[in-house]
């Protein structure tokens, strides 16, 4: 996306023999990530090419993007009436921060032993259907293990890690080679589910990913907590309405009943 704007600026400045003041564009690295460069360029005397200096400003650009994204996601969570409470938008934002990354959120079922798909980002539908409802355990891929142990599980190469013995063929079929999974906690400390990052090549998280994960986990916890609170309120209101109907019916029938608790 940055190629044509870059060429347009260089060609325009070359024709006029003008300097390029602080132009920014992105370059994709061999690992698939993007780096932001800030350029200052000056054409040579016959305006046939530029002498230029480039300064890597990736960290500052990422910080700006994360702050803006966090604000947007919080607004979505606060106003969302969607089934997943803004989790899909959260995954889209996190995935946009790194090339080749795919994210997912699995929610711990009420029974405390099964994981359900909360939001799947760009994961293949077949893969999501296969893992929906998996039982957590000490060697159940990255997410099942993370939920069971309540610890972060980093698998840098699915093809060789024993945690993926029962799911390796499924993952490799969909070109998933690395998976890092982190438990999502409620304010009480209990596990709500897991947040996972997948890559299509073996790799381990760096400082950038660790920062991204920390922010994603915080936002996911807020979104899930809000949905749970809304559901608890809905159930409470339903019980209250049911009790009111029972009281009215009992009054008409002159039957004494114990008071209902909401």
Coordinates of C-alpha atoms in Angstrom, one line a residue:
X1 CA 0.0 0.0 0.0
X2 CA 2.9 2.4 0.6
X3 CA 4.7 1.8 -2.8
X4 CA 2.8 4.2 -5.0
X5 CA 2.6 7.1 -2.5
X6 CA 6.4 6.8 -2.0
X7 CA 7.1 6.8 -5.7
X8 CA 4.7 9.8 -6.2
X9 CA 6.5 11.9 -3.6
X10 CA 10.0 11.0 -4.9
X11 CA 9.1 11.7 -8.5
X12 CA 7.4 15.0 -7.7
X13 CA 10.4 16.2 -5.6
X14 CA 12.9 15.1 -8.2
X15 CA 11.2 17.0 -10.9
X16 CA 11.2 20.2 -8.8
X17 CA 14.6 19.5 -7.3
X18 CA 13.2 19.8 -3.8
X19 CA 14.1 18.0 -0.6
X20 CA 11.8 15.4 1.0
X21 CA 11.0 16.5 4.5
X22 CA 10.1 13.8 6.9
X23 CA 8.2 11.4 4.7
X24 CA 7.1 8.1 6.4
X25 CA 6.4 4.7 4.9
X26 CA 6.5 1.1 5.8
X27 CA 8.8 -1.8 4.9
X28 CA 7.9 -5.4 5.4
X29 CA 10.6 -7.5 7.0
X30 CA 11.6 -11.0 6.2
X31 CA 9.7 -12.2 9.2
X32 CA 6.5 -10.6 7.9
X33 CA 6.4 -7.7 10.3
X34 CA 6.3 -4.1 9.2
X35 CA 8.7 -1.3 10.2
X36 CA 8.0 2.4 9.9
X37 CA 10.8 4.6 8.5
X38 CA 10.9 8.4 8.6
X39 CA 12.8 9.7 5.6
X40 CA 14.7 13.0 4.9
X41 CA 16.0 13.2 1.3
X42 CA 17.8 15.7 -0.9
X43 CA 18.2 15.4 -4.7
X44 CA 21.7 15.6 -6.2
X45 CA 22.7 18.5 -8.4
X46 CA 21.2 17.0 -11.7
X47 CA 18.1 15.7 -9.8
X48 CA 18.6 12.1 -11.0
X49 CA 18.5 10.6 -7.6
X50 CA 18.3 11.3 -3.8
X51 CA 20.7 11.2 -1.0
X52 CA 18.5 10.1 1.9
X53 CA 18.5 9.3 5.7
X54 CA 16.0 7.0 7.2
X55 CA 15.2 6.8 10.9
X56 CA 13.2 3.8 12.3
X57 CA 10.2 5.2 14.2
X58 CA 8.3 1.9 14.5
X59 CA 8.1 1.9 18.3
X60 CA 6.6 5.4 18.5
X61 CA 4.1 4.6 15.6
X62 CA 3.1 1.4 17.3
X63 CA 2.5 3.2 20.6
X64 CA 0.3 5.8 18.9
X65 CA -1.6 3.0 17.0
X66 CA -2.2 1.0 20.2
X67 CA -3.4 4.0 22.2
X68 CA -5.8 5.0 19.4
X69 CA -7.0 1.4 19.0
X70 CA -7.5 0.8 22.7
X71 CA -9.7 3.9 22.9
X72 CA -11.8 2.7 19.9
X73 CA -12.1 -0.9 21.3
X74 CA -13.2 0.4 24.7
X75 CA -15.9 2.5 23.0
X76 CA -17.1 -0.5 21.1
X77 CA -17.2 -2.6 24.2
X78 CA -19.1 0.0 26.1
X79 CA -21.8 0.4 23.5
X80 CA -21.9 -3.1 21.9
X81 CA -25.0 -5.2 21.8
X82 CA -23.4 -7.8 19.6
X83 CA -23.3 -11.5 20.7
X84 CA -19.5 -11.4 21.3
X85 CA -19.5 -8.0 23.0
X86 CA -16.8 -6.5 20.8
X87 CA -14.3 -9.4 20.8
X88 CA -14.4 -9.7 17.0
X89 CA -13.4 -6.0 16.7
X90 CA -10.7 -6.6 19.3
X91 CA -9.1 -9.4 17.3
X92 CA -9.3 -7.5 14.1
X93 CA -7.4 -4.6 15.7
X94 CA -4.7 -6.9 17.3
X95 CA -4.2 -8.8 14.0
X96 CA -3.7 -5.5 12.2
X97 CA -0.6 -4.8 14.3
X98 CA 1.5 -7.6 12.9
X99 CA 1.7 -9.2 9.4
X100 CA 0.8 -12.9 9.3
X101 CA -0.7 -13.0 12.8
X102 CA -4.1 -14.7 13.5
X103 CA -5.8 -14.4 16.9
X104 CA -8.6 -16.2 18.7
X105 CA -10.4 -16.1 22.0
X106 CA -11.8 -19.2 23.6
X107 CA -14.2 -19.0 26.5
X108 CA -14.3 -21.4 29.4
X109 CA -17.7 -23.1 29.5
X110 CA -19.9 -23.1 32.6
X111 CA -18.7 -26.6 33.4
X112 CA -15.2 -25.3 33.8
X113 CA -13.7 -28.1 31.6
X114 CA -14.5 -27.2 28.0
X115 CA -13.5 -24.3 25.8
X116 CA -15.9 -22.6 23.4
X117 CA -15.1 -20.3 20.5
X118 CA -15.7 -16.7 21.6
X119 CA -14.1 -15.0 18.6
X120 CA -12.0 -16.6 15.9
X121 CA -10.5 -13.7 13.9
X122 CA -9.2 -15.1 10.6
X123 CA -8.8 -18.7 11.7
X124 CA -10.3 -21.1 9.1
X125 CA -13.9 -22.1 9.9
X126 CA -13.0 -25.8 9.7
X127 CA -10.3 -25.4 12.4
X128 CA -12.6 -23.4 14.6
X129 CA -15.4 -26.0 14.4
X130 CA -12.9 -28.8 15.2
X131 CA -11.6 -27.1 18.4
X132 CA -15.0 -25.8 19.7
X133 CA -15.8 -27.7 22.8
X134 CA -12.4 -29.2 23.5
X135 CA -11.7 -30.4 27.0
X136 CA -8.9 -28.6 28.8
X137 CA -6.0 -30.7 30.1
X138 CA -2.2 -30.8 30.7
X139 CA -1.4 -31.5 27.0
X140 CA -4.2 -30.1 24.9
X141 CA -2.5 -27.8 22.5
X142 CA -1.6 -24.3 23.6
X143 CA -5.1 -23.1 24.7
X144 CA -6.3 -26.2 26.4
X145 CA -3.1 -26.4 28.3
X146 CA -3.1 -22.7 29.2
X147 CA -6.6 -22.9 30.6
X148 CA -5.9 -26.0 32.6
X149 CA -2.6 -24.8 34.1
X150 CA -3.6 -21.1 34.3
X151 CA -0.2 -20.3 32.8
X152 CA 1.0 -18.8 29.6
X153 CA 1.9 -21.5 27.0
X154 CA 4.3 -20.6 24.2
X155 CA 4.6 -23.1 21.4
X156 CA 7.1 -21.8 18.9
X157 CA 6.8 -24.8 16.5
X158 CA 3.7 -26.8 16.5
X159 CA 5.3 -29.4 14.2
X160 CA 7.6 -30.6 17.0
X161 CA 6.0 -29.6 20.3
X162 CA 4.5 -32.6 22.2
X163 CA 1.6 -30.5 23.5
X164 CA 0.2 -30.6 20.0
X165 CA 0.5 -34.3 19.4
X166 CA -3.3 -34.8 19.2
X167 CA -3.9 -31.6 17.2
X168 CA -0.8 -31.3 15.0
X169 CA -2.2 -32.6 11.8
X170 CA -5.2 -30.3 12.1
X171 CA -3.0 -27.3 12.7
X172 CA -0.5 -28.0 10.0
X173 CA -3.3 -28.7 7.5
X174 CA -4.3 -25.0 8.0
X175 CA -0.7 -23.8 7.9
X176 CA -0.6 -22.9 11.6
X177 CA 3.0 -23.3 12.8
X178 CA 3.2 -21.3 16.1
X179 CA 0.7 -20.7 18.8
X180 CA 1.0 -18.7 22.0
X181 CA -1.9 -18.9 24.4
X182 CA -2.5 -16.8 27.6
X183 CA -5.2 -17.2 30.2
X184 CA -7.8 -14.4 30.5
X185 CA -8.8 -13.6 34.1
X186 CA -11.8 -12.0 35.7
X187 CA -11.3 -9.3 38.3
X188 CA -11.7 -12.1 40.9
X189 CA -8.8 -14.0 39.4
X190 CA -10.7 -16.9 38.0
X191 CA -10.0 -18.0 34.4
X192 CA -12.5 -16.8 31.8
X193 CA -10.8 -18.3 28.8
X194 CA -7.7 -17.9 26.6
X195 CA -6.3 -15.5 24.1
X196 CA -4.1 -17.0 21.4
X197 CA -1.8 -15.7 18.7
X198 CA -1.0 -17.9 15.7
X199 CA 1.7 -17.6 13.0
X200 CA 2.2 -19.4 9.7
X201 CA 5.9 -20.0 10.6
X202 CA 7.8 -21.0 13.7
X203 CA 8.6 -18.1 15.9
X204 CA 8.6 -16.9 19.5
X205 CA 7.2 -13.7 21.0
X206 CA 9.4 -10.6 21.3
X207 CA 9.0 -7.5 23.4
X208 CA 6.5 -6.0 20.9
X209 CA 4.3 -9.1 21.1
X210 CA 4.4 -9.2 24.9
X211 CA 3.2 -5.6 25.0
X212 CA 0.5 -6.4 22.5
X213 CA -0.6 -9.5 24.4
X214 CA -0.8 -7.6 27.7
X215 CA -3.1 -5.0 26.1
X216 CA -5.2 -7.6 24.4
X217 CA -5.8 -9.6 27.6
X218 CA -6.8 -6.5 29.5
X219 CA -9.4 -5.5 26.8
X220 CA -10.7 -9.1 26.4
X221 CA -11.2 -9.3 30.2
X222 CA -13.3 -6.1 30.1
X223 CA -15.4 -7.3 27.2
X224 CA -16.1 -10.7 28.6
X225 CA -16.8 -9.3 32.1
X226 CA -19.3 -6.9 30.7
X227 CA -21.2 -9.6 28.8
X228 CA -21.3 -11.8 31.9
X229 CA -22.6 -9.0 34.0
X230 CA -25.3 -8.3 31.4
X231 CA -26.3 -12.0 31.4
X232 CA -26.4 -12.1 35.2
X233 CA -28.6 -9.0 35.2
X234 CA -30.9 -10.5 32.6
X235 CA -31.2 -13.8 34.5
X236 CA -31.9 -11.8 37.7
X237 CA -34.7 -9.8 36.0
X238 CA -36.1 -13.0 34.6
X239 CA -36.3 -14.6 38.0
X240 CA -37.8 -11.5 39.5
X241 CA -40.5 -11.4 36.8
X242 CA -41.2 -15.1 37.3
X243 CA -41.6 -14.6 41.1
X244 CA -44.0 -11.7 40.5
X245 CA -46.2 -13.8 38.3
X246 CA -46.2 -16.6 40.9
X247 CA -47.2 -14.2 43.6
X248 CA -50.0 -12.7 41.5
X249 CA -51.3 -16.1 40.7
X250 CA -51.1 -17.3 44.3
X251 CA -53.0 -14.2 45.4
X252 CA -55.8 -14.8 43.0
X253 CA -56.0 -18.4 44.2
X254 CA -55.7 -17.4 47.9
X255 CA -52.8 -19.8 48.3
X256 CA -50.0 -18.9 50.7
X257 CA -46.5 -19.5 49.3
X258 CA -43.0 -18.7 50.6
X259 CA -41.4 -15.5 49.5
X260 CA -39.3 -15.8 46.3
X261 CA -35.6 -14.9 46.4
X262 CA -34.2 -13.0 43.4

